[in-house]
Every structure is written in C-alpha cells, then in structure tokens.
Amino acid sequence: MRVNLLGPLQAYAGDHGAELAPAAQKVRQTLVMLVLNAGRVVSLARLMDELWNGEPPASAHTAVQTYVYQLRKRFSLGNPRIGGAAPAEEVLLATVDDGYQLSLPADRVDVFRFEPLLDRAGAQFRDEDFARARETAAAALRLWRDEVLVDVRKGPALEAEAARLKGLRTSAHHLRVESDLHLGRHHEVLGELASMAGRDPTDERAQGNLMVALYRADRRAEALQAYRRARERIATELGLDPSPRLQALHAAVLTSDEALLRPGRRISAVPAVTRAPSHLPAPRERLTGRDGQLARLTAALTGRDRADRPVVVVEGAPGTGKSELCLHVAHQVSDSYPDGQLYARLRGDAGRRVRSAGILRSFLRGLGATPEQLRLGATDLSLLFRTWTADRRVLVVLDDVSEGSDLTPLLPSGAGCGVVVGSRRRLFVSSSAVHLELSGLSFPDCLRLLDSAVAGHRIAADQEGLRRLARLCRGLPGALFAVASQLHRRPHWTARQASAWVLAAAGAPDDPLGVRAGFDRTLATLPADSRPLAYELLAPGVPDRFTPTSVAATLGISDQKAEDLLEELGERYLVRARHPAADSRFSYELEPGVRPLAPGPVRRSA
C-alpha cells in the first residue's frame, strides 16, 4: 500500500497497483486519519470526533466499522488478532483496544518522507553546507503536488494537521531560497521572493530575504521600499513594529553595509554565545507512578510525531507533582535541544505574577544579549527573543502558568524549538498542544513510593501502618516525601506517631507537609473578590458536595456568584462538576485531597 497526502489524495494497493482512493468523503477521512497515525492506535472516539465534529449520530459506531471494513476490502488489508505484531513490511489494519491501528512503513507515505528531508536540510544549513541544504530542501518540496489534503473534507484533527504541514512547507521553501542566497544566486530567486513576499506581507522572513536579494542586485531603493511596505502591513494587520532582525537589516541597507554583499554572512540581532544556556533546575525527587506520562511527553517533544514547535502542557491540582514531571521531561529531552534549555516560573512563592519583561531579560542574558538590548521594553524584548530562536533548537520550560495570554511573549518562534508548560489551571494553548491532566498517585504507587523512601526505618516492617500513612497523604507526592523526611529525622517513630503527625501537620500554620503553599498559589490565581469566598468554602465544616444554591446560602452571595465561584474552582482542579440535575444545573464536589490539606477560613471584611 502507498499513500500520498501532499496534494489530492492518492492511494495505491501496492507499489505499482491501481489508484484506489475511495470516493466517499468520510471513508477518505478515515483512511487519512489512519495513515497519519500509522503504527499507533486511533481510538473510535477520536475517529468519530473527526468525522462528525464532536457531534456523532447514534449510528456513528456502526458507520465507522463500515468505513473500516470498506478500506480493508478495497486495499486487501488483513486484520490480525488483537495484540498481534505485524511483520515490518506487511500492511495490516488491526482492531485494537476499541480503536484501529494501521501498520504501514513510513516510506510508503509522502508526508513521512517529507519531514525527514526537511530535518536533514535544516541540519545541513546549520552546518553551512548550503549546496546540499538547497538540494535536500528542493527534494522535499518536489513531494508536494498541491495544497495538503486539498480534496479531503477535514474535521478538527485533519485541519490542525493540514495547518502544521502547510507551515513546514513554507519553512522548506524559505530554507531552499536562503540556501540559494548563501550560494550567491540572488538574481535567480528575485521573482520567486517577490511572489512570496506579496502573498504574505507580514512574513518577515520572506520580506527580509527579498530585501537582501534586491540589495545584492544593486536595487537598494527597492529594498528600502520593500521594508516600508512590510512595516506598514505589519503595523496595520498585527499592531506591531517589525522585529529587531528586520530593523537591523533595514539599517544595514540604509548604511550600505558591505556585509550584505557577501553570501554566507548572517545578520543576527543577538550575538552568538560560546555556550548554550542550561537554566533547568535539578529535579528534587525521583518519579514514581509516572512512567506512562513521562513517555508520552518525551515522545511528543522528540519522536517521529514531533510537531512543528511541539508544546506540552501539564495541568493538575496542587501537590500532584506537575513541576517535578515537567523538570524530568525537560532533562530527558535536553539533548534534542542543543541551543539551550530555558526555565522560568511565572508566579513567585507568594503567588504574585512575574512580569514577562523580567523573564525575557533573564532568557536573553543567557543567550548573550548586550546590556543595551536588555534595556528594551517588553514588546521589543519579545521580538528579540523570537528573532534569536527563529532558526535554533531551544527548549523553553514555563512553570506556574495561570493565563494563556502570559505565554504569548515567552514562546520561541522556531520550528525546531519545544515548549513545556506547567499549570495549576486548565489552559487552552493550541489545538496541536499535548495536554496532560495530572491527578494524585494511585494507592499502590503511594505505597510503593513510601515503602522505598523509608526502607531503612523500623516502620518499613509495619505494612498496615504504611498503608494508613499512604491513605492520609491522598496521593500527593509532596506530602509523601515530607512524611519520609520526617521519619528519617525520627527513626524511633512508629506508624502511630507518624499518622498523628500527618493529621496535625495538615492544619499547622507552618505547613510542615509542604502542600499548603501550592493551594495558596492556586487560590492566588482567582480574582481578588473570589479568594476570601474560596477560602471559606474550602474550610472544615462545609460539606464536600454542594450546589450553587447551597454555596450561595453558606456564603451569603447570589446564586450566580456562587456558580461563577464554583466554575473558577473547577478550572483550578479544586472541585469537580457532576452531571446536571433536572434543572440543568451542575452540582459539585471537592477533588480528592483538597479538604484535609485545605487552608483554614479567612475572615471576610464586612
């Protein structure tokens, strides 16, 4: 079986077989979803979401089974037993775990041939082997016959994938043209560059390349006109000034900088540094019970399915170990980001928001920015950061993010970069981001962590006592390590003393379990007028389950204010909504672990 997606859909039964792409659109969508996820299980739910945009009819399950049957029959695809392994070169369509898995070698799909070529061209370009980079990028572009999936109806998943591949095609085009410029072929690419710049007037990379080509063709006035047109369109459509890199190029044209006439010379707004920055803190503890999540996130950042500038988001309740997981992931993938690993927390210990300008100065200082550049304002600092990361491979780790808008100025621009986000609130970053909701550890993992941490303590022989301690910690890794630390300091304690200490520590003002601070930082992300209400609702004595009406009565506020408060707490993983009652209103309950570790009530001013 051979499938081409970079243009009109083409599907062949074999290398030299007849073209057999199905005519029915939903069968075509199903085929493309399976091909793009070759080697992985595509769940039935995901297929239905793609085919019916999240609103599948009652017959959707049967319909998908019919589409899969038609594909098996059309392309003579076998269906091995569940869990069976397919030979490397055999094409099979298996039913696995309430989903389907197509076994199809990568060299049979044009998309999977295109991306390695683009990666190789980028590596050759960075090594300044511009002739090979040009030929490799050109070979990648020759695989494209038209717009990707131009004749296939697209649901949410295929729309996102089409947008990603379109961006990669543009990157390949830029790479090929820039290789030509480095080889002194500016006359040959002038027309092509003028067309690219005209199609997208806000694409600063195309505008900059056009300016360089015009200047080298002894058309300096036209190069300056190209800059003025780009500046006006960027201001009109985006409300921004041109990036520092484009401004630096404009200044070089104005002053007739001789460096512009020398192919191979790069103009960069930030000087190169001799050593890539590595700002990642060391993880404090080993991971327990997170192997699956760790594998999923590292694959997203480094694997074959690595997206254009992959973004992974780890969300969850306070104390579930989000920051530790982010750090373990970042350290594990650091070799894939050789140009630097940057780290910042967007909220301080007291829960106050850290300004983006301060974070950007820290990033750029590590990247080698000059003192003059570090005195720029927040907008220019963000543009400078994007310029530096445009053609580099940098990993950016942003922890304690509570607003999606806080991310915008801190995101690197290059396709080779990666982003890890830790958040105590549900965030929508992008449709292509990998979102992971982190809950507390399972009880067996809690027991395993505690058992290994106190292996030399007398309590290790008291398995029932350890089980009681694990239950008291409610799946929170931080609390479990705090208990282990206390037991190391007090080797004579029994499980009785340790359990009593946990119960007392949960309400102690100095937070010996080390989890109160996380709840305080989570509540600090609430609007100011909601925080006292939240503290009062989470205090002991208030039922664990409630409705907006009962909360309104308890707190003396309107039903609408109570409902808004509960939704805000739900966004922060402190309460969960239950199915609506007959009046279509939700009821709510505390997330496990919130009540015993929640702070005490705060008195509201009258």
XYZ file of C-alpha atoms in Angstrom:
606
model
C 0.000 0.000 0.000
C 1.244 3.504 -0.884
C -0.480 6.784 0.061
C 0.203 10.383 -0.981
C -1.326 13.232 1.022
C 0.683 16.272 -0.116
C -1.900 17.280 -2.692
C -5.007 15.408 -3.887
C -5.378 12.101 -2.042
C -3.749 9.179 -3.850
C -3.879 5.630 -2.513
C -2.477 2.544 -4.229
C -2.890 -1.077 -3.258
C 0.818 -1.709 -3.930
C 3.891 -0.024 -5.335
C 2.644 -0.495 -8.889
C -1.047 -1.099 -8.314
C -4.054 0.883 -9.488
C -5.064 4.147 -7.817
C -7.817 3.190 -5.371
C -8.594 6.295 -3.287
C -12.215 5.943 -2.123
C -14.785 8.454 -3.382
C -16.906 8.793 -0.220
C -15.613 11.665 1.913
C -15.989 10.001 5.309
C -14.166 6.909 4.080
C -11.394 9.217 2.762
C -11.217 10.972 6.150
C -10.992 7.636 7.927
C -8.188 6.478 5.626
C -6.199 9.703 6.125
C -6.599 9.576 9.926
C -5.283 6.006 9.983
C -2.400 6.796 7.614
C -1.252 9.913 9.511
C -1.273 7.846 12.712
C 0.316 4.738 11.185
C 1.739 2.471 13.863
C -0.469 3.978 16.580
C -3.960 3.134 17.789
C -6.621 5.627 16.668
C -9.485 5.344 19.116
C -13.054 5.010 17.919
C -13.924 8.170 19.867
C -11.224 10.161 18.066
C -12.403 8.946 14.665
C -15.997 9.887 15.459
C -14.887 13.316 16.682
C -13.050 13.905 13.388
C -15.841 12.615 11.162
C -18.734 14.410 12.866
C -17.006 17.401 14.503
C -17.716 16.249 18.035
C -21.440 15.577 17.381
C -21.658 11.956 16.238
C -25.094 10.487 15.480
C -26.387 7.392 17.258
C -25.266 5.279 14.301
C -21.680 6.597 14.337
C -20.146 3.457 15.856
C -21.633 1.210 13.179
C -20.746 3.707 10.443
C -17.059 3.769 11.418
C -16.968 -0.034 11.447
C -18.431 0.032 7.926
C -15.801 2.536 6.701
C -13.003 0.391 8.122
C -14.489 -2.725 6.516
C -14.590 -0.907 3.144
C -10.922 0.075 3.490
C -9.889 -3.484 4.372
C -11.748 -4.827 1.364
C -10.546 -2.135 -1.073
C -6.859 -2.429 -0.142
C -6.822 -6.109 0.914
C -5.743 -5.213 4.463
C -5.597 -8.079 6.934
C -6.929 -7.850 10.490
C -4.530 -9.690 12.878
C -5.581 -10.792 16.317
C -5.619 -8.078 18.962
C -2.115 -7.576 20.290
C -0.559 -9.463 17.374
C 2.602 -7.996 15.866
C 2.708 -7.288 12.135
C 5.838 -8.041 10.106
C 7.774 -4.847 9.384
C 6.861 -4.715 5.686
C 3.302 -6.070 5.910
C 0.383 -3.636 5.731
C -2.353 -4.577 8.160
C -5.355 -2.817 9.671
C -5.939 -4.237 13.140
C -8.762 -3.726 15.610
C -7.047 -2.837 18.913
C -8.359 -1.515 22.248
C -11.620 -0.055 20.938
C -9.801 1.519 18.017
C -7.844 0.738 14.888
C -4.137 0.542 14.057
C -2.728 0.672 10.540
C 0.707 -0.916 10.144
C 2.272 0.927 7.231
C 6.018 1.514 6.647
C 6.984 5.198 6.732
C 8.496 5.133 3.252
C 5.047 4.376 1.785
C 3.643 7.819 2.780
C 4.873 11.082 1.230
C 4.363 13.030 4.489
C 6.737 10.697 6.331
C 9.337 11.082 3.575
C 8.972 14.878 3.511
C 9.639 15.613 7.187
C 12.995 13.751 7.459
C 14.174 15.535 4.303
C 13.273 18.891 5.864
C 15.086 17.988 9.101
C 18.170 16.946 7.108
C 18.107 20.164 5.073
C 17.903 22.198 8.288
C 20.904 20.351 9.753
C 22.911 20.877 6.554
C 22.028 24.574 6.561
C 23.143 24.968 10.182
C 26.413 23.232 9.234
C 26.751 25.835 6.418
C 26.664 23.119 3.752
C 24.381 25.332 1.667
C 24.648 23.394 -1.602
C 23.423 20.169 -0.003
C 20.823 22.040 2.070
C 19.451 23.562 -1.137
C 19.182 20.205 -2.913
C 17.643 18.448 0.090
C 15.051 21.194 0.632
C 14.223 21.120 -3.086
C 13.774 17.337 -2.940
C 11.365 17.786 -0.001
C 9.352 20.390 -1.921
C 9.112 18.154 -5.006
C 6.932 15.771 -2.985
C 4.202 18.431 -2.891
C 1.702 18.350 -5.774
C -0.793 20.913 -4.390
C -2.113 22.053 -1.012
C -2.094 19.222 1.513
C -5.289 17.101 1.516
C -6.818 19.560 -0.948
C -9.687 17.212 -1.852
C -10.375 15.694 1.578
C -13.006 17.045 3.957
C -11.311 17.993 7.228
C -12.552 17.805 10.786
C -10.673 19.284 13.774
C -7.747 16.825 13.732
C -7.112 16.992 9.982
C -7.487 20.795 9.951
C -4.759 21.061 12.606
C -2.504 18.622 10.746
C -3.029 20.434 7.437
C -2.075 23.749 9.058
C 1.039 22.167 10.570
C 2.161 20.689 7.254
C 1.486 23.961 5.448
C 3.823 25.677 7.910
C 6.504 23.041 7.291
C 6.164 23.517 3.533
C 6.714 27.260 3.997
C 9.778 26.518 6.164
C 11.171 24.249 3.437
C 10.599 26.959 0.839
C 12.405 29.549 2.971
C 15.247 27.128 3.590
C 15.726 26.435 -0.114
C 15.637 30.149 -1.018
C 18.028 31.113 1.790
C 20.432 28.405 0.664
C 20.294 29.954 -2.827
C 21.065 33.378 -1.328
C 24.051 31.967 0.542
C 25.250 30.482 -2.769
C 25.063 33.906 -4.465
C 22.011 33.106 -6.603
C 20.076 36.276 -5.726
C 19.202 37.068 -9.375
C 17.684 33.598 -9.802
C 15.341 33.850 -6.802
C 14.262 37.519 -7.067
C 10.993 36.793 -8.846
C 10.176 33.924 -6.525
C 10.894 36.067 -3.454
C 8.739 38.925 -4.758
C 5.864 36.455 -5.154
C 6.363 35.003 -1.655
C 6.530 38.461 -0.055
C 3.419 39.561 -1.937
C 1.394 36.519 -0.850
C 2.123 37.136 2.831
C 3.159 40.740 3.548
C 3.565 40.025 7.280
C 6.006 37.126 6.749
C 9.168 38.891 7.920
C 11.394 36.055 6.782
C 10.205 36.454 3.181
C 10.428 40.249 3.379
C 13.980 40.118 4.729
C 15.132 37.679 2.054
C 13.588 39.886 -0.637
C 15.442 42.922 0.741
C 18.765 41.050 0.671
C 18.212 39.835 -2.902
C 17.234 43.316 -4.116
C 20.234 44.924 -2.443
C 22.649 42.408 -3.947
C 21.066 43.045 -7.362
C 22.018 46.719 -6.965
C 18.381 47.726 -6.338
C 18.862 49.426 -2.969
C 15.917 51.839 -3.319
C 13.541 48.912 -3.992
C 14.924 47.082 -0.955
C 14.056 50.116 1.204
C 10.583 50.288 -0.374
C 10.062 46.606 0.441
C 10.853 47.350 4.093
C 8.449 50.316 4.194
C 5.635 48.205 2.719
C 6.303 45.410 5.204
C 6.412 47.832 8.154
C 3.058 49.351 7.168
C 1.350 45.971 6.718
C 2.755 44.599 9.987
C 1.531 47.684 11.833
C -1.901 47.610 10.162
C -2.607 43.879 10.455
C -0.750 42.973 13.661
C -0.384 46.266 15.520
C 3.369 45.649 15.906
C 6.661 47.105 14.810
C 8.962 44.997 12.622
C 11.182 42.589 14.530
C 14.669 43.713 15.639
C 16.121 41.407 12.997
C 14.210 43.100 10.157
C 15.012 46.519 11.613
C 18.717 45.571 11.751
C 18.555 44.526 8.111
C 16.883 47.833 7.210
C 19.669 49.725 8.980
C 22.275 47.694 7.086
C 20.640 48.587 3.755
C 20.422 52.270 4.746
C 24.118 52.384 5.611
C 25.168 50.229 2.628
C 26.756 47.681 4.941
C 29.274 45.747 2.853
C 28.429 42.553 4.793
C 25.151 42.375 2.851
C 27.066 41.808 -0.369
C 28.872 38.735 0.932
C 26.900 35.484 0.562
C 27.095 33.326 3.667
C 27.017 36.318 6.021
C 24.188 36.236 8.565
C 22.717 39.318 10.223
C 21.551 38.497 13.719
C 20.008 40.759 16.345
C 21.659 38.728 19.106
C 25.335 37.764 19.003
C 26.294 34.124 19.193
C 27.293 32.758 22.585
C 30.044 30.277 23.163
C 27.992 28.045 25.429
C 24.303 27.248 25.199
C 22.386 28.251 28.353
C 21.043 25.480 30.575
C 18.717 27.013 33.161
C 16.861 23.859 34.232
C 16.794 23.220 37.995
C 17.612 19.671 39.035
C 14.553 17.530 39.867
C 14.181 17.174 43.626
C 12.867 13.619 43.720
C 12.661 10.520 41.575
C 9.414 9.866 39.746
C 7.087 7.106 40.891
C 3.983 6.041 39.014
C 4.527 8.466 36.125
C 6.225 6.251 33.536
C 3.357 6.431 31.061
C 3.014 10.217 31.297
C 6.790 10.691 31.019
C 6.938 8.527 27.888
C 4.021 10.350 26.265
C 5.516 13.807 26.820
C 9.046 12.902 25.759
C 7.689 11.299 22.588
C 5.793 14.491 21.769
C 8.971 16.539 22.174
C 11.426 14.225 20.418
C 9.734 11.405 18.494
C 8.792 10.898 14.865
C 5.430 12.515 15.593
C 7.165 15.649 16.873
C 5.045 18.622 15.847
C 6.269 21.925 14.421
C 7.408 23.600 17.669
C 5.819 20.976 19.934
C 4.075 22.249 23.058
C 3.209 20.016 26.020
C 1.015 21.232 28.877
C 0.920 19.535 32.300
C -2.095 20.562 34.372
C -3.493 19.409 37.683
C -4.415 20.049 41.287
C -1.941 21.441 43.839
C 0.598 18.940 45.122
C 0.216 16.380 42.313
C 3.820 16.819 41.141
C 3.356 18.890 37.966
C 6.616 20.817 38.380
C 8.642 17.673 39.058
C 7.227 15.924 35.994
C 7.977 18.978 33.817
C 11.594 19.022 35.032
C 12.085 15.289 34.500
C 10.674 15.605 30.965
C 12.873 18.623 30.206
C 16.065 16.928 31.404
C 15.229 13.764 29.477
C 14.780 15.605 26.146
C 17.519 18.222 26.622
C 19.864 16.551 24.128
C 17.293 17.209 21.401
C 17.571 20.967 22.056
C 21.299 21.700 21.797
C 20.952 25.504 21.513
C 19.742 25.886 25.096
C 17.217 24.989 27.769
C 15.475 27.944 29.432
C 13.332 27.849 32.574
C 11.050 30.319 34.346
C 8.257 30.310 36.898
C 5.509 32.769 36.052
C 4.418 33.150 39.675
C 6.547 33.751 42.744
C 6.330 31.921 46.068
C 3.576 34.275 47.244
C 1.557 33.644 44.080
C 2.321 37.048 42.541
C 2.634 37.152 38.765
C 6.167 37.649 37.419
C 6.386 40.204 34.601
C 7.258 38.844 31.180
C 9.916 41.538 30.643
C 11.928 40.230 33.603
C 11.724 36.660 32.341
C 12.733 37.691 28.822
C 15.737 39.615 30.151
C 16.814 36.501 32.025
C 16.422 34.379 28.870
C 18.224 36.858 26.619
C 21.031 37.443 29.124
C 21.737 33.715 28.998
C 21.626 33.834 25.204
C 24.248 36.584 25.065
C 22.233 39.788 24.608
C 24.087 43.071 25.139
C 23.281 45.463 28.031
C 21.739 47.884 25.510
C 19.392 45.188 24.235
C 18.391 44.211 27.774
C 17.176 47.788 28.371
C 14.474 47.398 25.684
C 10.778 47.359 26.606
C 8.683 44.208 26.916
C 7.436 44.196 23.299
C 10.912 44.632 21.807
C 12.363 42.048 24.173
C 9.765 39.550 22.957
C 10.589 40.339 19.325
C 14.292 39.973 20.069
C 13.644 36.582 21.672
C 11.649 35.412 18.663
C 14.424 36.566 16.364
C 17.087 34.636 18.255
C 15.016 31.441 18.393
C 13.791 31.600 14.772
C 16.413 29.190 13.417
C 17.603 27.470 16.587
C 16.565 24.479 18.687
C 15.744 25.756 22.162
C 13.603 24.166 24.891
C 11.570 26.621 26.986
C 10.049 25.404 30.283
C 7.400 27.702 31.777
C 6.006 26.661 35.152
C 3.131 28.075 37.215
C 1.301 29.454 34.195
C -2.235 30.559 35.008
C -3.256 32.570 31.933
C -2.794 31.597 28.302
C -2.038 35.236 27.458
C 1.023 35.108 29.741
C 2.623 32.596 27.358
C 2.471 34.692 24.187
C 5.571 36.888 24.681
C 7.625 33.961 26.020
C 7.154 31.411 23.250
C 10.085 30.724 20.911
C 9.348 31.146 17.209
C 11.460 28.435 15.585
C 10.008 25.162 14.318
C 12.944 23.384 15.954
C 12.091 24.690 19.423
C 9.979 22.968 22.081
C 7.843 24.230 24.976
C 6.910 22.596 28.301
C 4.151 24.308 30.302
C 3.139 23.535 33.886
C -0.188 24.958 35.038
C -2.428 24.718 38.069
C -5.327 25.773 35.847
C -6.943 24.340 32.727
C -5.404 26.144 29.737
C -6.089 26.026 26.031
C -2.745 26.759 24.383
C -3.326 25.463 20.857
C -5.132 22.643 19.106
C -1.813 20.890 18.422
C -0.548 21.040 22.026
C -0.356 17.814 24.035
C -2.401 18.329 27.210
C -1.877 16.070 30.219
C -4.068 16.291 33.326
C -2.099 15.059 36.322
C -4.004 13.570 39.242
C -2.747 12.176 42.531
C -0.836 8.905 42.561
C -2.771 5.676 42.740
C -2.790 3.983 46.128
C -0.344 1.211 45.055
C 2.070 3.874 43.761
C 1.728 5.839 47.020
C 2.573 2.723 48.977
C 5.492 1.887 46.655
C 6.935 5.403 46.979
C 6.610 5.458 50.765
C 7.929 1.927 51.153
C 11.061 2.659 49.102
C 11.678 6.017 50.818
C 11.690 4.559 54.360
C 13.289 1.183 53.573
C 15.775 1.512 56.467
C 13.220 2.698 59.040
C 11.606 0.487 61.648
C 8.215 1.439 60.213
C 9.026 -0.447 56.995
C 8.080 -3.697 58.741
C 4.629 -2.313 59.595
C 2.886 -2.655 56.255
C -0.525 -1.817 57.659
C 0.905 1.350 59.205
C 2.448 2.330 55.881
C -0.887 1.772 54.164
C -2.554 4.074 56.688
C 0.063 6.766 56.057
C -0.325 6.432 52.286
C -4.091 6.912 52.583
C -3.651 10.016 54.740
C -1.435 11.632 52.070
C -4.234 11.332 49.493
C -1.992 10.596 46.524
C 0.103 13.787 46.827
C 3.800 13.054 46.146
C 4.961 16.134 48.075
C 3.153 15.019 51.217
C 4.571 11.510 50.923
C 8.141 12.805 50.666
C 7.519 15.151 53.620
C 6.437 12.153 55.696
C 9.515 10.196 54.599
C 11.750 13.144 55.531
C 10.207 13.360 58.993
C 10.685 9.635 59.539
C 14.370 9.862 58.558
C 14.822 12.518 61.231
C 12.973 10.407 63.818
C 13.985 6.765 63.346
C 12.287 5.721 66.616
C 8.767 6.636 65.473
C 6.070 4.059 64.827
C 3.216 4.369 62.339
C 1.003 5.710 65.136
C 3.261 8.728 65.761
C 3.720 9.308 62.018
C -0.037 9.259 61.360
C -0.670 11.655 64.239
C 1.989 13.988 62.823
C 0.353 13.970 59.374
C -3.061 14.820 60.842
C -1.594 17.640 62.913
C 0.595 18.910 60.077
C -2.379 19.249 57.722
C -3.673 22.154 59.803
C -0.418 23.537 61.173
C 0.322 27.168 60.242
C 3.948 26.459 59.236
C 2.844 23.879 56.590
C 5.239 21.023 57.500
C 3.752 18.843 54.771
C 4.794 21.418 52.198
C 1.485 21.362 50.324
C -0.307 24.419 51.747
C 1.832 26.770 49.658
C 0.614 25.067 46.499
C -3.023 25.610 47.483
C -2.312 29.236 48.364
C -0.648 29.813 44.979
C -3.613 28.195 43.234
C -6.099 30.357 45.098
C -3.956 33.423 44.352
C -4.862 32.980 40.671
C -8.522 33.684 41.481
C -9.999 37.180 41.047
C -9.396 39.215 44.204
C -13.064 39.279 45.241
C -13.344 35.479 44.919
C -10.367 34.486 47.105
C -11.962 35.041 50.560
C -15.065 33.170 49.402
C -12.941 30.256 48.194
C -11.029 30.023 51.492
C -14.324 29.971 53.384
C -15.812 27.305 51.110
C -12.757 25.051 51.475
C -12.649 25.386 55.260
C -13.507 22.438 57.560
C -17.181 22.119 58.368
C -18.518 22.878 54.886
C -19.909 19.757 53.143
C -17.753 18.121 50.472
C -20.629 18.227 47.975
C -22.641 21.304 47.153
C -24.750 23.159 44.616
C -24.684 26.830 43.673
C -27.776 27.296 45.821
C -26.207 25.740 48.931
C -22.970 27.677 48.413
C -24.939 30.896 47.988
C -26.709 30.236 51.296
C -23.474 29.320 53.104
C -21.500 32.326 51.863
C -24.327 34.855 51.682
C -23.920 35.578 47.957
C -26.150 35.322 44.889
C -26.704 32.023 43.084
C -24.915 33.379 40.001
C -21.886 34.486 42.030
C -21.818 31.061 43.699
C -21.944 29.292 40.329
C -19.166 31.523 38.954
C -17.019 30.751 42.006
C -17.526 27.003 41.617
C -16.623 27.136 37.919
C -13.457 29.091 38.760
C -12.507 26.462 41.357
C -13.228 23.733 38.796
C -10.825 25.371 36.331
C -8.168 25.140 39.058
C -8.752 21.453 39.875
C -10.123 22.140 43.356
C -13.688 20.984 42.689
C -15.210 18.793 40.005
C -18.618 19.193 38.390
C -21.116 16.352 38.477
C -23.784 15.701 35.826
C -26.539 18.322 35.818
C -29.738 17.655 37.683
C -33.256 18.006 36.276
C -32.942 21.818 36.367
C -29.840 21.542 34.098
C -27.580 22.947 36.818
C -24.426 21.150 37.872
C -23.624 20.018 41.372
C -20.025 19.997 42.568
C -17.745 18.094 44.912
C -14.262 18.647 46.243
C -11.415 16.963 44.422
C -9.835 14.158 46.492
C -7.186 15.503 48.841
C -8.453 19.076 48.984
C -10.290 19.005 52.310
C -7.642 17.574 54.671
C -4.958 19.826 53.239
C -7.012 22.950 52.600
C -6.196 26.144 54.488
C -8.398 27.390 57.267
C -11.099 30.038 56.801
C -10.245 33.666 56.166
C -12.459 36.212 57.783
C -14.132 38.434 55.203
C -14.398 42.121 55.805
C -17.907 43.437 56.204
